[in-house]
XYZ file of C-alpha atoms in Angstrom:
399
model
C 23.514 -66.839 -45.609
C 24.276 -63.095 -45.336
C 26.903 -61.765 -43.032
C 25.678 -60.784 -39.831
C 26.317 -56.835 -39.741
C 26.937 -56.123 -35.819
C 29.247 -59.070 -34.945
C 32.979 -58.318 -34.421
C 35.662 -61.307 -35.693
C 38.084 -61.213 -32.996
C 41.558 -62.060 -33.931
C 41.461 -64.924 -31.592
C 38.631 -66.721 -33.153
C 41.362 -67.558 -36.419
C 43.450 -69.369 -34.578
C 41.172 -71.252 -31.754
C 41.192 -74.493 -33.351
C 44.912 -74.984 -33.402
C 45.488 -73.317 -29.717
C 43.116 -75.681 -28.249
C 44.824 -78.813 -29.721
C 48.164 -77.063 -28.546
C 46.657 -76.804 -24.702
C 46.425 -80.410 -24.964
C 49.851 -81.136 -25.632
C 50.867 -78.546 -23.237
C 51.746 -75.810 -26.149
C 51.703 -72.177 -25.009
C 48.466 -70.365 -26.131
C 48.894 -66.999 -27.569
C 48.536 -63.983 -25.069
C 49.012 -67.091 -22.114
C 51.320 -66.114 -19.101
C 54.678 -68.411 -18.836
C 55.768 -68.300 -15.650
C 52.839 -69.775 -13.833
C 52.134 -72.617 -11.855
C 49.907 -73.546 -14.820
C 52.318 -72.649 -17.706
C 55.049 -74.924 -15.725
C 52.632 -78.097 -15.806
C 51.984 -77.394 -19.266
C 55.908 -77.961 -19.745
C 55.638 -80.965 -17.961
C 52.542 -82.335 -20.255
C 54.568 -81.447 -23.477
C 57.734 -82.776 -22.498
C 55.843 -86.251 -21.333
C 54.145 -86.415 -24.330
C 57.069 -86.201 -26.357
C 59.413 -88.602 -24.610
C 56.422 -91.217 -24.176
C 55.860 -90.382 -28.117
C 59.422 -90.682 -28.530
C 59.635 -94.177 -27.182
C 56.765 -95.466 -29.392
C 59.027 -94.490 -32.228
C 61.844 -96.270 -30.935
C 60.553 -99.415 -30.394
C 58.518 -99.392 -33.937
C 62.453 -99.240 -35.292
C 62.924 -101.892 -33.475
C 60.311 -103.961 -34.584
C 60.701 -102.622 -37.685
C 64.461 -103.957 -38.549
C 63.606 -106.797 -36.707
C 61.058 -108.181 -38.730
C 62.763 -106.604 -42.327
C 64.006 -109.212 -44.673
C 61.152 -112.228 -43.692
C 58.410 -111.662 -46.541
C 55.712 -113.131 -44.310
C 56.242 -110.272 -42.387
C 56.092 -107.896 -45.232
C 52.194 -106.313 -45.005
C 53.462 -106.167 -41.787
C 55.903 -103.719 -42.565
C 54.167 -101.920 -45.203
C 51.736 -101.278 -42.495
C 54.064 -99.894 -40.067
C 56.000 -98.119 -42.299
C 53.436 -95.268 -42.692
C 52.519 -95.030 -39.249
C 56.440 -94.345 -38.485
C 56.507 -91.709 -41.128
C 53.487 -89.796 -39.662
C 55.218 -90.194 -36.291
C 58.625 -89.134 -36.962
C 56.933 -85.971 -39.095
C 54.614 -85.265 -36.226
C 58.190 -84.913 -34.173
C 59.406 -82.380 -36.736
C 56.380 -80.378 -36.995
C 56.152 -79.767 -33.515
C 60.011 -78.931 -33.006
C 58.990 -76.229 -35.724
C 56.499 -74.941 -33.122
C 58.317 -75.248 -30.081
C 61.677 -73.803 -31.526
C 60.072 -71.385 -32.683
C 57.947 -70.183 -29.963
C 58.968 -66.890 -29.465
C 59.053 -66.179 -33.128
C 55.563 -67.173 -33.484
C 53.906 -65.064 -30.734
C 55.704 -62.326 -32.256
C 54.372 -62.740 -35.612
C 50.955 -63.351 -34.101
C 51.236 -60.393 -32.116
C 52.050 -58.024 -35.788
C 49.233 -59.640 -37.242
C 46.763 -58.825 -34.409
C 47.736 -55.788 -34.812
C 46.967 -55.138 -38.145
C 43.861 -57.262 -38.032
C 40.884 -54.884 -38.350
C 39.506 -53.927 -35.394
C 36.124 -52.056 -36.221
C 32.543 -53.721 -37.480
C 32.796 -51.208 -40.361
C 36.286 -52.362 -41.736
C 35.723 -55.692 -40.961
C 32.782 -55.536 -43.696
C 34.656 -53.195 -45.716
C 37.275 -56.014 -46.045
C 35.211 -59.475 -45.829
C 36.867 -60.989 -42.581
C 33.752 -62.584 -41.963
C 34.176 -64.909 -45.114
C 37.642 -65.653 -44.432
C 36.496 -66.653 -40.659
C 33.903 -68.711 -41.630
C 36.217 -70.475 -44.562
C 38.948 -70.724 -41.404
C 36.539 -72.378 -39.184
C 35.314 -74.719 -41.731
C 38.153 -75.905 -42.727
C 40.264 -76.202 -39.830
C 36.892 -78.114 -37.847
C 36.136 -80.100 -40.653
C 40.425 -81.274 -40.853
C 40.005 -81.503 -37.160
C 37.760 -83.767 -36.913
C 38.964 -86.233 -40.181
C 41.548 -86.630 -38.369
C 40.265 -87.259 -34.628
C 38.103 -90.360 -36.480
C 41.858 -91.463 -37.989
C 43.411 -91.413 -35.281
C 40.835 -93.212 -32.575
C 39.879 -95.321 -35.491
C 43.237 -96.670 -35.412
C 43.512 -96.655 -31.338
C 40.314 -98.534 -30.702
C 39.837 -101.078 -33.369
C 41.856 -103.485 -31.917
C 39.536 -102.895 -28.470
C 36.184 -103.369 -30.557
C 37.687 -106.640 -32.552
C 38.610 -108.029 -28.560
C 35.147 -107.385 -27.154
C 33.612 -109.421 -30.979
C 35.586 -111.938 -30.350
C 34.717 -112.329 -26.443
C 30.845 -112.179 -27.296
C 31.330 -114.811 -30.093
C 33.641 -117.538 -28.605
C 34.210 -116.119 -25.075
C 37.754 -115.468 -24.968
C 39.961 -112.201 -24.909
C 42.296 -112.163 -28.258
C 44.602 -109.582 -27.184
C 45.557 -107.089 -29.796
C 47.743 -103.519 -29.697
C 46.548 -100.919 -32.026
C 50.211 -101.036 -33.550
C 53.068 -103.216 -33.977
C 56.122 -102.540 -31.414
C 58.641 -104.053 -30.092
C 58.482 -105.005 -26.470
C 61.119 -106.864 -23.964
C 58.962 -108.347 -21.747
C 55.367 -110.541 -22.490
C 52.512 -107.705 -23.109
C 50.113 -110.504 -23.178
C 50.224 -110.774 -19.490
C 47.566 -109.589 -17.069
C 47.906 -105.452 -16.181
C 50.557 -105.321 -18.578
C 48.246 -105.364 -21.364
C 46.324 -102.567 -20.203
C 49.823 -100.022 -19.563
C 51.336 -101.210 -23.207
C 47.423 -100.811 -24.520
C 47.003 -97.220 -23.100
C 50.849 -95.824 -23.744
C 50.032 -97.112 -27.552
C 46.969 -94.834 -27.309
C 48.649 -91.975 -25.780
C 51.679 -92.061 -28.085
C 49.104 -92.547 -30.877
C 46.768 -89.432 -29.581
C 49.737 -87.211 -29.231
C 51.335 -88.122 -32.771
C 48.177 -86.907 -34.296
C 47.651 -83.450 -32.384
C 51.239 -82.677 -33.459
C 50.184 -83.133 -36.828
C 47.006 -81.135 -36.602
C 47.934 -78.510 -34.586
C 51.013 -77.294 -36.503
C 49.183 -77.485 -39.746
C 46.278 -75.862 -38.895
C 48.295 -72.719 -37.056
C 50.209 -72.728 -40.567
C 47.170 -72.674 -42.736
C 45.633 -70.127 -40.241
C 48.698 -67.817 -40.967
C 48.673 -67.901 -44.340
C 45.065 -67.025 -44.248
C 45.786 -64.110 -42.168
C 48.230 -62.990 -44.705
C 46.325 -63.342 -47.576
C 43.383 -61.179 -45.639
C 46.194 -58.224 -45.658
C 47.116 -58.644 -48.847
C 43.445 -58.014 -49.869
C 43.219 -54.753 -47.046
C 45.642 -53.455 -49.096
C 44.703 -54.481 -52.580
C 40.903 -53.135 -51.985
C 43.003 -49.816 -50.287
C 44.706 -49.474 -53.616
C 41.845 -49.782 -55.781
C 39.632 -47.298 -53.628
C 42.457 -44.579 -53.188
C 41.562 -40.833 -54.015
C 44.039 -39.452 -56.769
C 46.850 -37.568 -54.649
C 45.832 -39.404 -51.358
C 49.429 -39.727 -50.333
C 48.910 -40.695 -46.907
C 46.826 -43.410 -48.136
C 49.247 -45.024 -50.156
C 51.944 -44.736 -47.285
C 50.084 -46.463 -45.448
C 49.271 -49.266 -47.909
C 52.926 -49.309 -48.587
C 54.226 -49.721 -45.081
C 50.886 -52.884 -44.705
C 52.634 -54.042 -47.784
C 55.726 -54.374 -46.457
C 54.591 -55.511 -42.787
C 53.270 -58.655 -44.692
C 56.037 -59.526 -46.934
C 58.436 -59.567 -43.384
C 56.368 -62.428 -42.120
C 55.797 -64.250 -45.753
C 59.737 -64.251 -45.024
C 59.572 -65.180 -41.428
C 56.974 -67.933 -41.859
C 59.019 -68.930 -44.885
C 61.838 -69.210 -42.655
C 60.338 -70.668 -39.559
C 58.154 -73.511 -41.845
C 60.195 -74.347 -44.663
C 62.550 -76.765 -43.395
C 59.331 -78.871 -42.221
C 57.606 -78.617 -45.571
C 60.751 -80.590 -47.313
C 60.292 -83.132 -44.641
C 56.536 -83.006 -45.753
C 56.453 -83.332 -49.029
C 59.327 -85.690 -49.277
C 57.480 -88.392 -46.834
C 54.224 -87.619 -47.926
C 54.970 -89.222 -51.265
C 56.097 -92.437 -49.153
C 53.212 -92.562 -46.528
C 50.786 -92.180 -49.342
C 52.223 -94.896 -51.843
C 52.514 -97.381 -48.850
C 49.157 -96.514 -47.067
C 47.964 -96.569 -50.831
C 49.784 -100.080 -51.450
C 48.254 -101.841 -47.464
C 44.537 -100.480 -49.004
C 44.560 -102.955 -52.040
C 46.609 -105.731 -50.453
C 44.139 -107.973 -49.379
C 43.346 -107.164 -46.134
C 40.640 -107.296 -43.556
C 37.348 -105.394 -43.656
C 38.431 -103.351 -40.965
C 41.292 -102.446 -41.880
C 40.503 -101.622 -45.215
C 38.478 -98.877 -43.676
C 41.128 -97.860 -41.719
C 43.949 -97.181 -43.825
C 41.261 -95.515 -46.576
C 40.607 -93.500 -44.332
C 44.709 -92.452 -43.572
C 44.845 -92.040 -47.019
C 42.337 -90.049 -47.509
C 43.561 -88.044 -44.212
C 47.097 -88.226 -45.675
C 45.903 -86.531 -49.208
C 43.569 -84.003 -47.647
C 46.846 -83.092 -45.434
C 48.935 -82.169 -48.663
C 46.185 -80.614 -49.984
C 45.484 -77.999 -47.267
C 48.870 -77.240 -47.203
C 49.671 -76.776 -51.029
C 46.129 -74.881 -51.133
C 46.969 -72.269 -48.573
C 50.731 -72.086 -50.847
C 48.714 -71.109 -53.221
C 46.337 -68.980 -52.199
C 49.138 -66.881 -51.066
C 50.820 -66.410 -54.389
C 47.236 -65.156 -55.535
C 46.732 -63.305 -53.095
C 49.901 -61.335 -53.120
C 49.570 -61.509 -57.172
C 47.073 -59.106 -57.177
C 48.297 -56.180 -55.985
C 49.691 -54.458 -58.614
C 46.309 -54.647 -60.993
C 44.755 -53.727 -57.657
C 47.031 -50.858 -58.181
C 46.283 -50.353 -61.867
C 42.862 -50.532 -61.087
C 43.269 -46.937 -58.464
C 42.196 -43.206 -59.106
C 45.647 -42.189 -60.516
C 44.201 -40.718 -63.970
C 44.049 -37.181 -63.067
C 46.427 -37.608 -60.163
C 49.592 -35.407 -59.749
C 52.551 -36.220 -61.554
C 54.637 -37.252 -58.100
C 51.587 -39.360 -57.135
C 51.205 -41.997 -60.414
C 55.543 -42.070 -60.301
C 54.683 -43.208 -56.482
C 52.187 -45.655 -57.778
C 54.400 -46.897 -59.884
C 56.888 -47.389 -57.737
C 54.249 -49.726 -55.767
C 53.241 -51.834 -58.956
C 56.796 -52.610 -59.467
C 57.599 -53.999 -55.865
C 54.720 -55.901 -55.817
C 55.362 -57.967 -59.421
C 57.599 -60.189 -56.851
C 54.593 -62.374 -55.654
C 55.214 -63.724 -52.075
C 55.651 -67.581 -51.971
C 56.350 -70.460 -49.759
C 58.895 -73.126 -50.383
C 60.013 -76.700 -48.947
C 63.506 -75.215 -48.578
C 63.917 -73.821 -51.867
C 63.383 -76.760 -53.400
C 59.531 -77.056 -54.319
C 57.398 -74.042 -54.265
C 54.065 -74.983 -51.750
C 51.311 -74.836 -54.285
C 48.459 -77.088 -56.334
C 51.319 -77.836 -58.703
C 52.958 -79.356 -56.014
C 50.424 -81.143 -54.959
C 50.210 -82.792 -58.275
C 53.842 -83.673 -58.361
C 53.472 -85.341 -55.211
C 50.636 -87.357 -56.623
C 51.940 -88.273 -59.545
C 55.513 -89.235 -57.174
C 53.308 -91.682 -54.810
C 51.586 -93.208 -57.712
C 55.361 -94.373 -59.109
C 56.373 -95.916 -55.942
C 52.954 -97.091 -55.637
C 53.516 -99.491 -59.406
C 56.585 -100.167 -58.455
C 55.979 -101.473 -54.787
C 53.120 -103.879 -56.455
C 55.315 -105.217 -58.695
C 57.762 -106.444 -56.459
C 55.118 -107.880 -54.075
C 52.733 -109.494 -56.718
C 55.278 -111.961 -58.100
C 56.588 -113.082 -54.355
C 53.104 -113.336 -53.045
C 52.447 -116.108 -56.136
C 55.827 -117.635 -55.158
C 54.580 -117.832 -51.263
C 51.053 -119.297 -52.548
């Protein structure tokens, strides 16, 4: 399917996805007025959120150490232990937002205004393509991980309503295990613990998605500068000075917020990568153990949710470094044979700067990319062995 050659990309339409997942947490859009009636109950929706999300991770502690050291309970655990890991990351995600805030309007606001504003450019520079990849992705991500999430909410409700229809009596069930101080089996208590599990639940996983998909839709405005000013490069007259200032000072624009996003994210991503390893082995380990039908399908599909996470993010790591690779054969590639004397020393200059290719890391410690991705892989897939091991022989001593 061709292009269509009259329709302006607006800035906005890169980051929609994540912004409407943000408005219904109660997240600041970008370009949204703050001190408004509506802006105030938006702070009261985020803040509720979090405290009532806050609580669900308390009281899975609690249940947690509670039932730890009884092997009966132990799928038990192994099923809980995930969902607390996704919980307490979705926490740390979206303190990297909210901390943050100002920070991240202000980058938005630099790279709206360097996004290309004219039909012509935009086909001159393919920001069509890397719309359409944005809005695939990010819908596609979106809605993997609405099906987790509700999957996980509403399969208890579905397995009450089978059993009612096939013996006639409610078998009350909470979509996850907590620790509660008073009898949630009782009549209108049920229904508050049931729909506080689904909220807590519901907001966990827009914290999730929303702060990943604003990161990947960052990077992927980045990367779309890094090719303005690679295909500016290679198109340049010879002695065009004023063309290569200008792809100098885009240059330089972008490598500031590589460093601010590298700054702002990075403290997140060691949190990431060090728990994804964890959540995956364990959601890996509850998949083979035996288990119902239903849940079977279930925590499949948080595995596959939990390696398509990674993924996106070590993709968009590395589809930064390539992007920002390029430049200097970009460069190369230019009308400088001919060109003055001052002009290819100039050029040079450029090539030289730009051999430092812009990456992300988890605090220094891993660089975000698809060789990170493996490593975290082949991590999970250690604890994964060893987990079994100790499990196999105390199931056979239990049977």
């Amino acid at each position: 399917m061709d292009p269509p050659t009259d329709e302006l990309v607006r800035f906005e339409s890169f980051i929609r996805v994540p912004e409407i997942f943000f408005a219904m947490i109660g997240v600041a859009r970008y370009g949204e007025p703050k001190r408004t009636l509506r802006a105030y109950l938006k702070h009261l929706l985020f803040w509720s959120s979090c405290i009532n999300t806050g609580f669900c991770l308390v009281i899975e502690h609690i249940y947690f150490v509670k039932a730890a050291g009884n092997f009966t309970n132990f799928l038990q655990l192994t099923a809980l232990a995930p969902c607390m890991g996704f919980t307490a990351l979705s926490f740390v995600k979206i303190m990297t937002i909210k901390l943050n805030e100002t920070k991240l309007t202000d980058m938005l606001h630099r790279l709206d205004a360097l996004f290309p504003s004219t039909v012509a450019l935009q086909q001159r520079y393919g920001v069509y393509q890397y719309n359409r990849e944005s809005q695939v992705v990010m819908k596609s991500f979106s809605i993997l991980y609405m099906i987790l999430i509700w999957m996980f909410n509403l399969l208890p409700l579905v397995s009450m309503v089978a059993g009612y229809v096939s013996d006639g009596t409610w078998h009350k069930q909470l979509p996850y295990f907590m620790w509660y101080w008073y009898d949630w089996h009782r009549p209108g208590y049920f229904a508050v613990t049931f729909l506080h599990q689904n909220w807590g639940g519901f907001v966990s996983a827009v914290f999730y998605l929303s702060t990943d998909l604003m990161f990947c839709a960052i990077v992927l405005l980045l990367c779309l500068q890094f090719d303005i000013v690679a295909y500016r490069l290679s198109h340049a007259l010879p002695d065009d000075h004023q063309e290569l200032v200008g792809c100098v000072r885009i240059h330089q624009a972008v490598i500031e917020l590589c460093n601010e996003l590298e700054h702002m994210f990075s403290p997140s991503l060691l949190v990431n990568f060090l728990s994804s390893s964890v959540i995956i082995c364990l959601v890996g380990f509850q998949a083979t153990a035996g288990i119902t039908p239903a849940d079977l399908f279930k925590f499949v599909l948080f595995l596959v949710s939990s390696l398509v996470q990674v993924f996106l993010l070590c993709y968009y790591g590395n589809k930064l470094i390539v992007a920002s690779s390029q430049i200097p054969y970009s460069a190369f590639e230019g009308n400088w044979i001919g060109a003055s004397v001052s002009y290819q020393r100039s050029l040079l200059f450029v090539m030289l700067r730009s051999t430092t290719v812009q990456k992300l890391t988890a605090l220094k410690f891993s660089i975000v990319s698809l060789a990170s991705y493996s490593k975290i892989l082949s991590t999970s897939f250690s604890y994964f062995t060893l987990l079994k091991a100790m499990y196999e022989p105390n199931e056979k001593k239990m049977k």
